[in-house]
Short mmCIF file of C-alpha atoms in Angstrom, two decimals:
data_model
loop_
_atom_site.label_atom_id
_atom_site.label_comp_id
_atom_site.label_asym_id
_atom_site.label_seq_id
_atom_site.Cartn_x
_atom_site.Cartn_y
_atom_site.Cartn_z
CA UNK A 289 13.23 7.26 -11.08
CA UNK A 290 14.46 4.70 -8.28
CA UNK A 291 17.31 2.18 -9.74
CA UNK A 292 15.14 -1.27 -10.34
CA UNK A 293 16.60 -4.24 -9.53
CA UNK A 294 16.85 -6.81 -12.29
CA UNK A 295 13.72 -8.54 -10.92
CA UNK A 296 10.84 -6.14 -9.19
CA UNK A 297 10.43 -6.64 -5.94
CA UNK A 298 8.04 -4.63 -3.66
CA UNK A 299 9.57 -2.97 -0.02
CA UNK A 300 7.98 -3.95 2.90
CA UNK A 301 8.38 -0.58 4.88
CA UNK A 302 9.89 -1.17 8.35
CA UNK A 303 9.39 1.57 10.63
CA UNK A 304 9.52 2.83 14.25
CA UNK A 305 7.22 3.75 16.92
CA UNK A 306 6.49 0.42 17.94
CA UNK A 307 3.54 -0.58 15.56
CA UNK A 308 3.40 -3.88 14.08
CA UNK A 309 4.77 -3.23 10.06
CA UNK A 310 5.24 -7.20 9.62
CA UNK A 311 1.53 -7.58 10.72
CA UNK A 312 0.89 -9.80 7.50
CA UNK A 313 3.87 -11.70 6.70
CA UNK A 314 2.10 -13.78 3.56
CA UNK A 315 0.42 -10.82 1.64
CA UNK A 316 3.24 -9.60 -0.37
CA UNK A 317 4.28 -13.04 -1.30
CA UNK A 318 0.78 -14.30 -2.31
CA UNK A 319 -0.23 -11.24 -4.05
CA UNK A 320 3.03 -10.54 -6.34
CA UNK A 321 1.72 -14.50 -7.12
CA UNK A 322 -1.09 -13.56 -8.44
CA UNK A 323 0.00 -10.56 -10.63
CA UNK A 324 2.94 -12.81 -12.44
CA UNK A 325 0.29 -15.60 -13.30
CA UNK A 326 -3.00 -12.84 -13.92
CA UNK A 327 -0.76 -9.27 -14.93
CA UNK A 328 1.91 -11.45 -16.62
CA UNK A 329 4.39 -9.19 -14.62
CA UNK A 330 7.91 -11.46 -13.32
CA UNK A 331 7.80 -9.64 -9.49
CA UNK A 332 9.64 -11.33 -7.07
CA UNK A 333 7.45 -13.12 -4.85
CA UNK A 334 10.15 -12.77 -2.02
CA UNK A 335 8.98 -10.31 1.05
CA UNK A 336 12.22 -7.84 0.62
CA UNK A 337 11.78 -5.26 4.35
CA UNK A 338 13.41 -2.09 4.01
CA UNK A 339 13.87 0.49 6.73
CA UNK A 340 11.81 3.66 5.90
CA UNK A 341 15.84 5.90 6.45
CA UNK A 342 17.37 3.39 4.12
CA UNK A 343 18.76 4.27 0.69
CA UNK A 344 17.75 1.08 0.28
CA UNK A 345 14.17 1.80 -0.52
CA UNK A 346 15.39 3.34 -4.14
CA UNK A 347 15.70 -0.09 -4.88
CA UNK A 348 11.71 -0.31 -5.12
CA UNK A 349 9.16 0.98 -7.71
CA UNK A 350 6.44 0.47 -4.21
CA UNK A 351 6.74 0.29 -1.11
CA UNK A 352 4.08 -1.23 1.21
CA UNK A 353 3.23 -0.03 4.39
CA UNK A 354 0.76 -1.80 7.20
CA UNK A 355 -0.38 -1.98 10.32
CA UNK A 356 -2.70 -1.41 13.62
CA UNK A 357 -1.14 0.75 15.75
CA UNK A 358 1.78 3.77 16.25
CA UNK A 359 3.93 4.85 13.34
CA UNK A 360 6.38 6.92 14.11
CA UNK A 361 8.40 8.45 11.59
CA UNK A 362 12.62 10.62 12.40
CA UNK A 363 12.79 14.31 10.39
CA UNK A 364 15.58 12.17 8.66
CA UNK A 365 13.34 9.43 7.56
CA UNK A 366 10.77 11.66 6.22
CA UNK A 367 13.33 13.47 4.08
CA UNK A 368 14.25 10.40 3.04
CA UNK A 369 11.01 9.61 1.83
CA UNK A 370 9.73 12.38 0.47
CA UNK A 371 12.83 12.08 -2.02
CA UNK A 372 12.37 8.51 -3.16
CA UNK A 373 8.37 9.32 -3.52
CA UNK A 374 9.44 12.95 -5.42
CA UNK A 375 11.86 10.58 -7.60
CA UNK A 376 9.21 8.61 -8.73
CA UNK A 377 8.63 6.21 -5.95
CA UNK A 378 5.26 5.14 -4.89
CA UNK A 379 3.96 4.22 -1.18
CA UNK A 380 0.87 2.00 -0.83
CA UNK A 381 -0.37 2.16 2.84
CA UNK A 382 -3.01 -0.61 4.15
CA UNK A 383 -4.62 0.78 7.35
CA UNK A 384 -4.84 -2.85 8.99
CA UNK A 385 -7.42 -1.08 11.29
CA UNK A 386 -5.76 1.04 14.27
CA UNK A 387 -2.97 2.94 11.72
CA UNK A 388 -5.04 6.16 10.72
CA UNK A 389 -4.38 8.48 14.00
CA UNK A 390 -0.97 7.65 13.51
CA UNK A 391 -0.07 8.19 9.80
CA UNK A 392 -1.81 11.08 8.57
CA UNK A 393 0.63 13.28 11.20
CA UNK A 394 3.68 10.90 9.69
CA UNK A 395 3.02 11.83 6.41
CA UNK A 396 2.35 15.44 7.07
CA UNK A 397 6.44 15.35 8.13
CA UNK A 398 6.82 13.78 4.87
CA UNK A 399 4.83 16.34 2.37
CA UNK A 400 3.87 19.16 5.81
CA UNK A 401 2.09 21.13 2.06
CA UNK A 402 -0.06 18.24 1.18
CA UNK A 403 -3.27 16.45 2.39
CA UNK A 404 -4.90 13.04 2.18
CA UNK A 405 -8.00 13.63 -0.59
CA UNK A 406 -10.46 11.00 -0.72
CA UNK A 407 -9.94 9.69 -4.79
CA UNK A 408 -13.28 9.36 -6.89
CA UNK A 409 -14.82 5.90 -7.82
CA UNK A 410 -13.45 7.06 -11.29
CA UNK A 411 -9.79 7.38 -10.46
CA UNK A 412 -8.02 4.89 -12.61
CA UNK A 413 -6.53 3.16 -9.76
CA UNK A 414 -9.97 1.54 -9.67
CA UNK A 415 -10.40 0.87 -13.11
CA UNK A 416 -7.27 -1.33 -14.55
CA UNK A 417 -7.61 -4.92 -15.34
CA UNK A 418 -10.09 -4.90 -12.84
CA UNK A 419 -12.92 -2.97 -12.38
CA UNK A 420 -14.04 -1.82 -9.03
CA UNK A 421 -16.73 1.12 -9.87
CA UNK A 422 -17.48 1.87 -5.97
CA UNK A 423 -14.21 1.47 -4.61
CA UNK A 424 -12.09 -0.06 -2.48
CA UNK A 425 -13.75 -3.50 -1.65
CA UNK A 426 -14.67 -4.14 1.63
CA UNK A 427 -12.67 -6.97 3.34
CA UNK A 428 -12.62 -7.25 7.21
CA UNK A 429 -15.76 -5.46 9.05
CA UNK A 430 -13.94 -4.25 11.93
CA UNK A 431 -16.32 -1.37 12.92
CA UNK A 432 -18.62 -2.15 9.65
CA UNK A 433 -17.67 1.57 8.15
CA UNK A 434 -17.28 1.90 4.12
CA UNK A 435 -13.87 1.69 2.76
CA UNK A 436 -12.08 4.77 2.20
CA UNK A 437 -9.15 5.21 -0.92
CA UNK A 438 -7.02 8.12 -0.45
CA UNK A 439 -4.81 9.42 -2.11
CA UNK A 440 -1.41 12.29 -1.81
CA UNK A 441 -0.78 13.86 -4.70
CA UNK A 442 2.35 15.61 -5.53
CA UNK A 443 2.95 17.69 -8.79
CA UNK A 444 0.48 15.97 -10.05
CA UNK A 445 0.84 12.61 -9.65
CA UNK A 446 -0.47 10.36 -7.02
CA UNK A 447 3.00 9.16 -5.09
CA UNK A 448 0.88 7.33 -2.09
CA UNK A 449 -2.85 5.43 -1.62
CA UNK A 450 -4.22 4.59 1.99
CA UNK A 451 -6.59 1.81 1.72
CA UNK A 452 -8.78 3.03 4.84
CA UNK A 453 -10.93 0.76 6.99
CA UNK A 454 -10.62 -2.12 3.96
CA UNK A 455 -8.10 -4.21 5.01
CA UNK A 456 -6.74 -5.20 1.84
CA UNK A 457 -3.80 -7.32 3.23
CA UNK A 458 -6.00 -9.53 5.23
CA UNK A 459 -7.39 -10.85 1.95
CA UNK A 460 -3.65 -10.82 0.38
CA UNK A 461 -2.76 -13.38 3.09
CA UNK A 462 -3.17 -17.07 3.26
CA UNK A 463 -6.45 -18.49 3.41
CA UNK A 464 -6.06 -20.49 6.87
CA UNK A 465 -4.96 -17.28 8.53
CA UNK A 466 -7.89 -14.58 8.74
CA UNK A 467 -10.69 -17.40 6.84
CA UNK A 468 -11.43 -14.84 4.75
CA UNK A 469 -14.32 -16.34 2.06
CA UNK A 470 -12.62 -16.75 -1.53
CA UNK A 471 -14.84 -14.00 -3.20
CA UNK A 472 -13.09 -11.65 -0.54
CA UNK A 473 -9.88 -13.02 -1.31
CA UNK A 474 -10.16 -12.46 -4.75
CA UNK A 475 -11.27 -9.13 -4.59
CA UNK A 476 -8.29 -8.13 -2.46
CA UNK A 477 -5.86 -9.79 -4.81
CA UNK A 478 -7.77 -8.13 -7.70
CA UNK A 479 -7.73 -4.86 -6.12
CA UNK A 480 -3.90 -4.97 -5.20
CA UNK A 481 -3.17 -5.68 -8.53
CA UNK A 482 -4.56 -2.81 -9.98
CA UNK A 483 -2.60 -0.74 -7.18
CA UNK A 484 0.34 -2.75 -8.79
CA UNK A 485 -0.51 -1.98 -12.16
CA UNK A 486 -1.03 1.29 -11.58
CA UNK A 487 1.89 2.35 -10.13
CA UNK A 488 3.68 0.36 -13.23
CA UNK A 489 2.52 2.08 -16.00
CA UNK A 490 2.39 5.73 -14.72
#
């Protein structure tokens, strides 16, 4: 199991290739907010960034992953990885609309044996203190497709979810920033803190 710090914090993953990983600089901080006063969990509201090579990120139960455009990920980083995710780590990655040609070949460096599956409405990643029985909530249109949950499971356990064409940061962030309607906002936070408590009580 990663080492845990004496207060939970959640890794914002910094990575290369250009794309834009600090795309939604309030979301971590307003939605680790709204586990500790609706989960009762005491996370650390502060954003902690962590290079994706870093030995760092065995510091982190989750790690959190965004963007729109090119990740890009070294052989060495994808070991890296794939060894905190084998050790019990989790990866939660938030296609912030542009990400998906980009990070399904990543993450094929970092399990080359495993693919993306789409998880059923039933998965209990959908159905923790919150109930969503169709899914991932849809938060920003973009091209108006449903939103997709997948999922890479390893040994049986789920060790990463990609929130597909749902946006779920965007509702995480401030209100003033994408004016995102407060039903929306609420489902995001609701929906990231089941992803929270989730990976918490595997």
């Amino acid at each position: 199991m990663p080492a845990l710090a004496q207060q939970l914090r959640i890794g914002l993953l910094v990575y290369g290739g250009g794309g834009d990983w600090y795309a939604n600089p309030t979301a971590i901080k307003n939605l680790t907010a709204f586990c500790n006063q609706n989960l009762g969990t005491k996370l650390d509201t502060r954003e902690a960034q962590v290079a994706v090579g870093s030995s760092d990120i065995f510091n982190y139960a989750m790690l959190h992953t965004t963007g729109h455009g090119r990740i890009f990920f070294t052989d060495e980083e994808a070991r890296n990885l794939r060894l905190y995710l084998e050790s019990g780590g989790f990866l939660h990655i938030d296609d912030n609309y542009g990400l998906d040609p980009y990070v399904r070949p990543e993450m094929k460096k970092v399990f080359p044996e495993l693919s993306f599956v789409e998880l059923p409405f039933t998965h209990p990643i959908y159905h923790q203190k919150f109930q969503f029985p169709n899914g991932l909530p849809k938060i920003h249109e973009h091209d108006g497709k449903q939103p997709k949950g997948y999922g890479l499971i390893y040994k049986g356990r789920l060790v990463c979810f990609y929130s597909y064409d749902c946006d779920l940061g965007d509702g995480w962030e401030d209100p003033e920033v994408h004016k995102d309607s407060p039903e929306k906002r609420l489902q995001a936070l609701q929906m990231g803190a089941n992803i929270l408590q989730y990976v918490f009580t595997q």
